[in-house]
Coordinates of C-alpha atoms in Angstrom, one line a residue:
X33 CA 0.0 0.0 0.0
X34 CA 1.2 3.4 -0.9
X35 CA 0.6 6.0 1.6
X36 CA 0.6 9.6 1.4
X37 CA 2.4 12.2 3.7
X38 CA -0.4 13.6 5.2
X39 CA -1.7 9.7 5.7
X40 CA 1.3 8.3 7.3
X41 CA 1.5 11.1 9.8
X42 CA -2.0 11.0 10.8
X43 CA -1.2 7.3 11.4
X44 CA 1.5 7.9 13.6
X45 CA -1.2 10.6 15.1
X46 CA -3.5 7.8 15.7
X47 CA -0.6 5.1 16.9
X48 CA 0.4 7.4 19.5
X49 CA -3.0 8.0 20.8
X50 CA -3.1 4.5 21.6
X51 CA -0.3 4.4 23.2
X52 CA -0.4 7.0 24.8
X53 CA -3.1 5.7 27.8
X54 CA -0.7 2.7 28.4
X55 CA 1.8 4.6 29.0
X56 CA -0.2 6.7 31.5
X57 CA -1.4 3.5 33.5
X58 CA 2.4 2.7 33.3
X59 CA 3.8 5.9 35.3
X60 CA 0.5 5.5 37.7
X61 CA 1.3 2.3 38.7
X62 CA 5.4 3.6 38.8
X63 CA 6.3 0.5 37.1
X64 CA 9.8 2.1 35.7
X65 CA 10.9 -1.0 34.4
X66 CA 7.6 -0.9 31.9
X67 CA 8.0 2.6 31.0
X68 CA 11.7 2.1 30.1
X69 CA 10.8 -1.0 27.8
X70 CA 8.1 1.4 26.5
X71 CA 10.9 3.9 25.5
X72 CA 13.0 1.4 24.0
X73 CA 10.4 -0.2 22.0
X74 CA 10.0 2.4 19.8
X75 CA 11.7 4.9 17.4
X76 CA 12.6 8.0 19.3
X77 CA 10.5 10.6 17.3
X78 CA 7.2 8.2 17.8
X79 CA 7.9 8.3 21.9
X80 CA 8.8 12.2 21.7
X81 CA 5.3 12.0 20.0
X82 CA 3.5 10.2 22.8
X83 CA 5.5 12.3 25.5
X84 CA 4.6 16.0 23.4
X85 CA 1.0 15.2 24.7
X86 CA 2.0 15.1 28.5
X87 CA 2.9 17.6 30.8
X88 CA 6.6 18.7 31.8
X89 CA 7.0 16.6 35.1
X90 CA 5.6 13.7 33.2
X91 CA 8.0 13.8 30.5
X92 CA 10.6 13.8 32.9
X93 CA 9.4 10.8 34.9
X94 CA 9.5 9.3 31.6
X95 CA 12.7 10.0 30.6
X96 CA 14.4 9.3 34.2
X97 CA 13.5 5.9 33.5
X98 CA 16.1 5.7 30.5
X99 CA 19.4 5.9 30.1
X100 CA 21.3 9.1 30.0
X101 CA 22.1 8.4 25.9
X102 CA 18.2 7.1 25.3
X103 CA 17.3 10.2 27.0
X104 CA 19.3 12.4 24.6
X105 CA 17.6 10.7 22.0
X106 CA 13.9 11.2 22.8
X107 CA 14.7 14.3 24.1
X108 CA 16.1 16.1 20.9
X109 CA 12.8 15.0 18.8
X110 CA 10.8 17.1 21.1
X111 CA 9.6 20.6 20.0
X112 CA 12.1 23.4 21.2
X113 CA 9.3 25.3 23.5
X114 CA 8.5 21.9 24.6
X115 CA 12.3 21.1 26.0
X116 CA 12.7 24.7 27.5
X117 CA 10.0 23.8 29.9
X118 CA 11.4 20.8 30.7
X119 CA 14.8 21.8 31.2
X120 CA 12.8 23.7 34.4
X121 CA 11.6 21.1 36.0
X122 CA 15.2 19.2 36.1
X123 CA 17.7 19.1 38.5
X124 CA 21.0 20.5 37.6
X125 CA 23.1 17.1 37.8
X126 CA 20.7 15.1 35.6
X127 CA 20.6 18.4 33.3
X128 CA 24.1 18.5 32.9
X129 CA 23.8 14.9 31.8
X130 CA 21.3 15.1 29.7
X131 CA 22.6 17.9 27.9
X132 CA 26.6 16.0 27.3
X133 CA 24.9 13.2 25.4
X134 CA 22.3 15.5 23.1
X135 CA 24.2 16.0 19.3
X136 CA 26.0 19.1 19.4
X137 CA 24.3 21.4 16.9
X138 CA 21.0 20.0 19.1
X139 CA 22.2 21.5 22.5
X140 CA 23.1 24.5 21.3
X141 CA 19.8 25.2 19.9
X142 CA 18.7 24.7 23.6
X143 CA 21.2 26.2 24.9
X144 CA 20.7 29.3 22.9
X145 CA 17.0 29.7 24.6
X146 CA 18.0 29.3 28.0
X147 CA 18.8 32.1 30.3
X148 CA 22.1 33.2 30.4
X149 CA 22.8 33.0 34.3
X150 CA 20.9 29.0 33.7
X151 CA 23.3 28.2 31.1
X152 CA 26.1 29.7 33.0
X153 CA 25.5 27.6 36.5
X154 CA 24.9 24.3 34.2
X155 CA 28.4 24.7 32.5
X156 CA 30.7 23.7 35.2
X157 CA 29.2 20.7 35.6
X158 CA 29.4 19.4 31.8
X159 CA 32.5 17.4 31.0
X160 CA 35.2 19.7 29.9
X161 CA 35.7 18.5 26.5
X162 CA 31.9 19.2 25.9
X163 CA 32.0 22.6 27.7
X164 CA 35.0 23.5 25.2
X165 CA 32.6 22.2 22.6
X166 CA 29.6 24.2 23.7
X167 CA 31.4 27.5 24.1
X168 CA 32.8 27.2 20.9
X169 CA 29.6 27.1 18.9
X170 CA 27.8 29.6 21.1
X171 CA 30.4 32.1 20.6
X172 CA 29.5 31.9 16.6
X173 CA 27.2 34.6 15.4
X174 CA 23.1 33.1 14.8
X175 CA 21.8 31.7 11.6
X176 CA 25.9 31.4 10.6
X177 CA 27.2 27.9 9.8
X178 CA 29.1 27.5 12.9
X179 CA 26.0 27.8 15.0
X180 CA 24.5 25.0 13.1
X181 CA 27.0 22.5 12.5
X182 CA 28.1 19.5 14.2
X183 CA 31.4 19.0 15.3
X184 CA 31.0 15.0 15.7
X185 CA 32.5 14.0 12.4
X186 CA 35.0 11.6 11.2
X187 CA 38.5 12.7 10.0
X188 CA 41.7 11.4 8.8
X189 CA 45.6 12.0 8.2
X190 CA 46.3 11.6 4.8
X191 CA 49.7 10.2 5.2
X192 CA 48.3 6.7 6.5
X193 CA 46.9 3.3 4.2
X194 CA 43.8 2.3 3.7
X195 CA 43.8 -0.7 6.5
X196 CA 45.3 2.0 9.5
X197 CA 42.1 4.5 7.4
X198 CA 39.5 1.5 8.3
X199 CA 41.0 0.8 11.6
X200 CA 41.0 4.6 13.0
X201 CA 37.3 5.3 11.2
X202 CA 35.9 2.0 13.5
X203 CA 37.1 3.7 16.5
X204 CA 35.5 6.9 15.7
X205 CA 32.7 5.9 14.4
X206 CA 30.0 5.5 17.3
X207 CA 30.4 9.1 18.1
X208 CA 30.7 10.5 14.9
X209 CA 27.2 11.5 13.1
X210 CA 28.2 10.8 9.4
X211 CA 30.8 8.0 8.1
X212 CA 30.0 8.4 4.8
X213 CA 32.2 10.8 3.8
X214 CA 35.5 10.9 6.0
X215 CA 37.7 14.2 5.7
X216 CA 41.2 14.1 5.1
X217 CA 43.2 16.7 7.3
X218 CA 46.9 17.2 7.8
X219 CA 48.4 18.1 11.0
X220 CA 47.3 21.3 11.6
X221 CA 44.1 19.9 10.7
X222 CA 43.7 22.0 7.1
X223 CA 41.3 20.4 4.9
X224 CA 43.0 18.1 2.2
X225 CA 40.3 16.3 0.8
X226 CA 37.5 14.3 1.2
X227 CA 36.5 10.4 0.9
X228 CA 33.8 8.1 0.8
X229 CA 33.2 5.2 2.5
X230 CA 32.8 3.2 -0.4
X231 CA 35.8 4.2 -1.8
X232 CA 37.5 2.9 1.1
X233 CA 36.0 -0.4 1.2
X234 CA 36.8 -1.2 -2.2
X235 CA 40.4 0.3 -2.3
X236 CA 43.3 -2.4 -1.7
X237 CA 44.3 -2.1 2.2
X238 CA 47.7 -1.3 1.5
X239 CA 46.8 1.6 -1.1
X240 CA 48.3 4.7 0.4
X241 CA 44.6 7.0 1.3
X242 CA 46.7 10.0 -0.4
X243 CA 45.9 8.2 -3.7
X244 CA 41.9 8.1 -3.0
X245 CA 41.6 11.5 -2.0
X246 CA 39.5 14.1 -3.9
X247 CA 41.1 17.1 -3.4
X248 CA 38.3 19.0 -5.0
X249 CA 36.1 19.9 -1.8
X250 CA 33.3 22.0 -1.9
X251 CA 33.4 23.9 1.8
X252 CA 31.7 26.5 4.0
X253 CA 33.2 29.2 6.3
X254 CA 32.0 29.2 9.2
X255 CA 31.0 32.9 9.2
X256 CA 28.5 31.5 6.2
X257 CA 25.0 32.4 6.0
X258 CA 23.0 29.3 6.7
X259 CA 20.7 29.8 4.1
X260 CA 23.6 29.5 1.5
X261 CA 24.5 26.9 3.3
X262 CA 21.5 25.0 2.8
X263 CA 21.1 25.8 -0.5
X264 CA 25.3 24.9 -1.3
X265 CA 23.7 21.3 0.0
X266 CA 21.2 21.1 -1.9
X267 CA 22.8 22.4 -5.3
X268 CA 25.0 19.8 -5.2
X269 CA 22.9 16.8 -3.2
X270 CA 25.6 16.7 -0.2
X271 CA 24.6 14.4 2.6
X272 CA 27.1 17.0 4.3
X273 CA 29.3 19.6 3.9
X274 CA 32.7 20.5 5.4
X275 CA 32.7 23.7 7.8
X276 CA 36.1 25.4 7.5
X277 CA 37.1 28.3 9.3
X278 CA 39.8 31.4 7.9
X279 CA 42.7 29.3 7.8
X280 CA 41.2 26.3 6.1
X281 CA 41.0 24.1 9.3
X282 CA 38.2 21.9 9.3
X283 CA 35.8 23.0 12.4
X284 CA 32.8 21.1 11.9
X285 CA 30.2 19.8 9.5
X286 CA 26.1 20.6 8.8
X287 CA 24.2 17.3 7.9
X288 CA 21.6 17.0 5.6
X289 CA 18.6 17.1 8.4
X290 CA 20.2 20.3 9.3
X291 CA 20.0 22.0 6.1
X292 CA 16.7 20.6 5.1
X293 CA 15.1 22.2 9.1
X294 CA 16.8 25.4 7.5
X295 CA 15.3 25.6 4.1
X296 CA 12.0 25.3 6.2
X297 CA 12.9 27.9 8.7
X298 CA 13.8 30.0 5.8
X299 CA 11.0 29.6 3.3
X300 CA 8.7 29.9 6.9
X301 CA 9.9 33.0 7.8
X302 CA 9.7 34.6 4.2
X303 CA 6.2 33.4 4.6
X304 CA 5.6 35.7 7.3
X305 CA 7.4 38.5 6.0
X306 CA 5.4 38.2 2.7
X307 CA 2.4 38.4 5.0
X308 CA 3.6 41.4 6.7
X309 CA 4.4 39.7 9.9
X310 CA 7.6 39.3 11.7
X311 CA 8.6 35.7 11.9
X312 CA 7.7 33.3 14.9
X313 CA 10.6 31.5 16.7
X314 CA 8.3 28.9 17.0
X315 CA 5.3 27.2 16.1
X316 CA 2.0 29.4 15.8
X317 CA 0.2 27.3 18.3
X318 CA 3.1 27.4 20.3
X319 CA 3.3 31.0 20.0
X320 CA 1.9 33.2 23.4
X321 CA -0.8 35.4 22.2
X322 CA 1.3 38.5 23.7
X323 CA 4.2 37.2 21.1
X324 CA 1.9 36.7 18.4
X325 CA 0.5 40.5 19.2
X326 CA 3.5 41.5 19.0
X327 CA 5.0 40.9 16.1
X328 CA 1.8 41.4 13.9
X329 CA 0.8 45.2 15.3
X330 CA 4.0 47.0 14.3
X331 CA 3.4 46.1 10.5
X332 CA -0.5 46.7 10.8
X333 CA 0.0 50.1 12.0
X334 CA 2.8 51.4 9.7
X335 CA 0.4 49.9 6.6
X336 CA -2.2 52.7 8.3
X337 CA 0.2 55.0 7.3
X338 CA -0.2 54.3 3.3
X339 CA -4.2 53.6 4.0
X340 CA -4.3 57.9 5.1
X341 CA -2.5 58.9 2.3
X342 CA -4.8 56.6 0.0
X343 CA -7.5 58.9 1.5
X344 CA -5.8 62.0 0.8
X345 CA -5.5 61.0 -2.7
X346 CA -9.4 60.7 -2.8
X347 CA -9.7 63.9 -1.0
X348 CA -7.4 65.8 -3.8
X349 CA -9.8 64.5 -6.4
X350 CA -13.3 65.2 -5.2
X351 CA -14.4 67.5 -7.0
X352 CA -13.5 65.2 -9.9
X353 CA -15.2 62.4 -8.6
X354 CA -18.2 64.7 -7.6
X355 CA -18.5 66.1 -10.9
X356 CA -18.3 62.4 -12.6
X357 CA -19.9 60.2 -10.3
X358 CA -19.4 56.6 -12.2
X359 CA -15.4 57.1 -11.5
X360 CA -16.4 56.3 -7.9
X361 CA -18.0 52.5 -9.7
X362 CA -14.7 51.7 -10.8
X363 CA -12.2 52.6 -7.9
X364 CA -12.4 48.9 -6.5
X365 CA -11.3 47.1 -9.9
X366 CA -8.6 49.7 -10.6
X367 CA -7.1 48.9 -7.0
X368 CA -7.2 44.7 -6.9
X369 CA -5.9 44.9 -10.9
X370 CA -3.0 46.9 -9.4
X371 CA -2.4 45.6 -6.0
X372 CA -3.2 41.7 -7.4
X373 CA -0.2 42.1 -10.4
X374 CA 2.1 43.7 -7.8
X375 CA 1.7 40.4 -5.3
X376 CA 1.9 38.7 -8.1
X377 CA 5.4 39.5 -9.0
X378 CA 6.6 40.6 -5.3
X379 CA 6.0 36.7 -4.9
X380 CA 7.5 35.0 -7.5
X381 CA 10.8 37.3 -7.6
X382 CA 11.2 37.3 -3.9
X383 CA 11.1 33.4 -4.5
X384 CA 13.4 33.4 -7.3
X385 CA 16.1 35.4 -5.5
X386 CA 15.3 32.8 -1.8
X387 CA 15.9 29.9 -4.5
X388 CA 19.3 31.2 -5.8
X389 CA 21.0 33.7 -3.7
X390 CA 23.9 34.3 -6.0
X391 CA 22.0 35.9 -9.0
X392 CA 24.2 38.3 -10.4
X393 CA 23.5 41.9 -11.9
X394 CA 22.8 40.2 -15.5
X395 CA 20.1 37.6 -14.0
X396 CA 18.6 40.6 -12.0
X397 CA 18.3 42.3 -15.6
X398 CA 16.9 39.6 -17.3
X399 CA 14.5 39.0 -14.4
X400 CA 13.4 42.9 -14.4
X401 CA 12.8 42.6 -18.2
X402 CA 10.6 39.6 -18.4
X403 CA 8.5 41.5 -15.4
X404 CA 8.0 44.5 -18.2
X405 CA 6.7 42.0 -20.6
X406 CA 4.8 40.3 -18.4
X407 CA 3.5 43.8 -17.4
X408 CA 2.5 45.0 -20.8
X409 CA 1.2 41.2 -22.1
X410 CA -1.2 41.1 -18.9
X411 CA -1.9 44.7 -18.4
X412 CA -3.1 44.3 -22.3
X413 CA -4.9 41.7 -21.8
X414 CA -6.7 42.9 -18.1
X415 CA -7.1 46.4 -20.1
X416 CA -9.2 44.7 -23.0
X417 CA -11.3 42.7 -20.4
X418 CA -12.3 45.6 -18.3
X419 CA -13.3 47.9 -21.4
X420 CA -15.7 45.1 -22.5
X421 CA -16.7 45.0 -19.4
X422 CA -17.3 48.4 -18.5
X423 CA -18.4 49.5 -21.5
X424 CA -21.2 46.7 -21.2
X425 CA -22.1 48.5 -17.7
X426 CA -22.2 51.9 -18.7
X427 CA -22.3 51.6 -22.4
X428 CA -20.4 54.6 -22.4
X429 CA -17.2 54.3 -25.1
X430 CA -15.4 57.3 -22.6
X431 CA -16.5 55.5 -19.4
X432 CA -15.0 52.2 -21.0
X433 CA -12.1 53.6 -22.4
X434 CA -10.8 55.7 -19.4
X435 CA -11.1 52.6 -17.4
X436 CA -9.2 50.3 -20.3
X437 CA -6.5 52.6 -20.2
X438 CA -6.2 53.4 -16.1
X439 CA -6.0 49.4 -15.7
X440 CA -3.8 48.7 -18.5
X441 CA -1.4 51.6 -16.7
X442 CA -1.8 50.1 -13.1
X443 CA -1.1 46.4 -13.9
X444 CA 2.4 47.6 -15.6
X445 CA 2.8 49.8 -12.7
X446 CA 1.8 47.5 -10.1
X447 CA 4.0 44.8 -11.8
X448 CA 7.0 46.9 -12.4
X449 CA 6.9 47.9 -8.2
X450 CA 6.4 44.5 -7.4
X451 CA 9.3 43.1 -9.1
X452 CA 11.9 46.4 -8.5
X453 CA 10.9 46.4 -4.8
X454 CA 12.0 43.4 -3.7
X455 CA 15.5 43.8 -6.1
X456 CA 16.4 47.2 -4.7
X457 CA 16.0 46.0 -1.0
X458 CA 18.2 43.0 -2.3
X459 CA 20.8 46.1 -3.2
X460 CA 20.7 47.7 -0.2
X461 CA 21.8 44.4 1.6
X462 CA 18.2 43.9 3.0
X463 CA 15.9 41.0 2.9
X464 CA 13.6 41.2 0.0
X465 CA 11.0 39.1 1.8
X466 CA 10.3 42.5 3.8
X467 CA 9.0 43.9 0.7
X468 CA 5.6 42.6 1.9
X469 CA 2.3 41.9 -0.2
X470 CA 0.0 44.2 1.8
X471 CA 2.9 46.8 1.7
X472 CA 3.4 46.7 -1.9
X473 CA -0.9 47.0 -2.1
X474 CA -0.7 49.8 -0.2
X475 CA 1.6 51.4 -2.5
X476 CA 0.4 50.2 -5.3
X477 CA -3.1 51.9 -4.6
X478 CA -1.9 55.1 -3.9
X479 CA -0.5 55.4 -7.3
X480 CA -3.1 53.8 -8.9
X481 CA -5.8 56.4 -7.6
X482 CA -3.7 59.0 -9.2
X483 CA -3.3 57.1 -12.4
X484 CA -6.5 56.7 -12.6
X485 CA -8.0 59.8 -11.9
X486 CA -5.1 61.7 -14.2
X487 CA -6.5 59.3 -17.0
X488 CA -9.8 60.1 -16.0
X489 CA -8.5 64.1 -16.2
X490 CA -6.7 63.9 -19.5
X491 CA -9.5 61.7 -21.9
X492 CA -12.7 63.6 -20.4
X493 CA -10.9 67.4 -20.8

């Protein structure tokens, strides 16, 4: 049977709530023994599941019943609000525990949330090599590729065989993430090369691992954005990619679940912007409604701004629209014609420019080109719609004709600011995706009013 995504994950919804009162009678009846068989049983993202349904305490009565590695585990599938609560209702010893066994890209991101004096009294009491660890990737600047990577990764010296290659990678791998791709270093650990697994398996054991290499790497810095980041992953289909820092020493890695929890942060946040509201840490239930407040009202106030001068526009042209009434009719097609085409293309170059962050000046031309086509192919055709149309309401050729032209004027308009908007904010260093929808409507209506009243103006006169 072939299932869908949206079917397998309302089966999972359905497996867990069965579960779920088992494991309820389990902790009632403290039978530890059953709860830890209970974790074990299952994958670790079906038990954080089951466990996202319970309160904090519970979850940790849960969890104190596994070991501290099982623990990590279950614990880095839960959502990030979810583990911030729980991190509360722990004790610092079992804390500190908890938190040397989570991956290290994973603790970080909790980490990161935590109070600063909570982080700071939990510290001492991590094992120093993961307190070096931790201090290291918190002191890398958000969203850069040092504050996402992982630094358990396997490595190599190139001037060894392939036998003493196998031998070392079987003693590093349990605690590495990836083996397949191992990273060839010298010994100030600069990055020589790469090679895979396979390579190594099939390669005769006394073949010097020099002679296997690929020298040509494809890498990060770590000061990266981890959007191009993601997208360097997925423009060449990398399970992972090398994180190097300004000297060329290998620092880490990002894996592939990494990258692909970034292109959904990403294209999540752009979301919002497009909608004119500033992007949610976390989930929208998840969300406090002061938060939610919050990051909504700034951007519905400052589009009152534009809405006033729309109506000082209207004002202007009163005695206009006084003396010809039917102008009045027409005032809602002229703005959605406008503000519809300018969305239009807002969206779809904002996308274009999320999708492939190193467009250069030429692609940016070509892109603003085909917008002024588009403009004057769909104005054309919108123009010769709402004359018929008009003309059929009013049967006025004048009426019908003032009203071709004004939309024919505000599509290429609204088209043109919809696709130059989101390019100049890309000049200034900004992110396009601020270049909102219900800002560019805004604009576009202003303008439009005054289009379509100095079209109105010069055919009538």
């Amino acid at each position: 049977m072939n299932w869908s995504t949206s079917q397998a994950n309302e089966a999972f919804r359905m497996y867990g709530r069965l579960l779920l009162p088992e494991l309820q009678v389990l902790l009632s009846e403290n039978d530890n023994a059953g709860v830890k068989e209970f974790c074990e049983a299952l994958y670790p993202a079906v038990t954080a599941e089951i466990l996202a349904e319970l309160e904090s305490e519970k979850v940790w009565r849960v969890l104190s019943c596994c070991e501290a590695q099982k623990q990590a585990e279950i614990f880095q599938f839960l959502p990030l609000p979810q583990q911030i609560e729980i991190v509360g209702v722990i004790e610092r010893g079992p804390l500190s525990k908890l938190i040397e066994e989570m991956a290290p890209d994973d603790r970080v991101d909790l980490l990161t949330r935590m109070d600063d004096e909570h982080v700071e009294e939990l510290l001492p009491l991590i094992a120093q090599a993961e307190r070096s660890d931790i201090r290291k990737l918190l002191s890398y600047p958000e969203d850069s590729a040092g504050a996402i990577m992982t630094t358990e990764y396997a490595s190599l010296p190139e001037n060894i065989t392939v036998a003493q290659a196998l031998e070392r990678l079987r003693q590093q791998a349990p605690d590495s993430e990836i083996i397949s791709y191992i990273y060839v270093v010298d010994e100030g650990r600069r990055l020589q090369g790469i090679v895979s697994l396979r390579e190594l398996i099939f390669a005769r054991p006394a073949r010097p691992l020099s002679e296997i290499t690929n020298r040509d790497v494809i890498s990060v810095r770590v000061d990266d954005d981890q959007e191009f980041v993601a997208q360097q992953m997925a423009r060449f289909d990398f399970v992972a990619i090398p994180v190097v820092d300004h000297q060329n020493q290998l620092v880490g890695i990002v894996t592939h679940d990494d990258a692909i929890d970034i292109m959904q942060e990403e294209a999540t946040e752009d979301t919002h912007r497009l909608a004119a509201v500033e992007p949610l840490e976390d989930s929208y239930l998840a969300t406090p409604l002061k938060t939610v407040i919050q990051k909504r009202v700034g951007w519905l106030i400052f589009l009152l701004v534009p809405s006033f001068l729309a109506a000082k526009v209207l004002e202007h042209f009163e005695g206009v629209s006084d003396k010809f009434e039917w102008l009045v009719l027409f005032i809602p097609l002229i703005l959605a014609s406008g503000g519809n085409a300018g969305s239009q293309s807002a969206t779809l170059i904002i996308r274009a420019m999320a999708l492939e962050s190193n467009i250069q000046r030429d692609e940016l031309r070509a892109l603003l080109r085909k917008e002024l086509q588009l403009g004057l192919l769909l104005g054309g055709m919108l123009s010769v719609i709402s004359f018929l149309v008009s003309w059929m309401f009013t049967s006025q050729l004048m009426q019908a004709t003032v009203v071709g032209l004004a939309v024919f004027l505000v599509v290429l308009m609204g088209i043109s600011a919809g696709g130059m908007l989101p390019m100049g904010f890309r000049k200034l260093g900004m992110d396009p995706a601020l270049m909102s929808n219900p800002f560019i409507t805004a604009l576009v209506d202003i303008l439009g009013l005054i289009i379509y009243f100095q079209v109105a103006i010069y055919m009538i006169s």
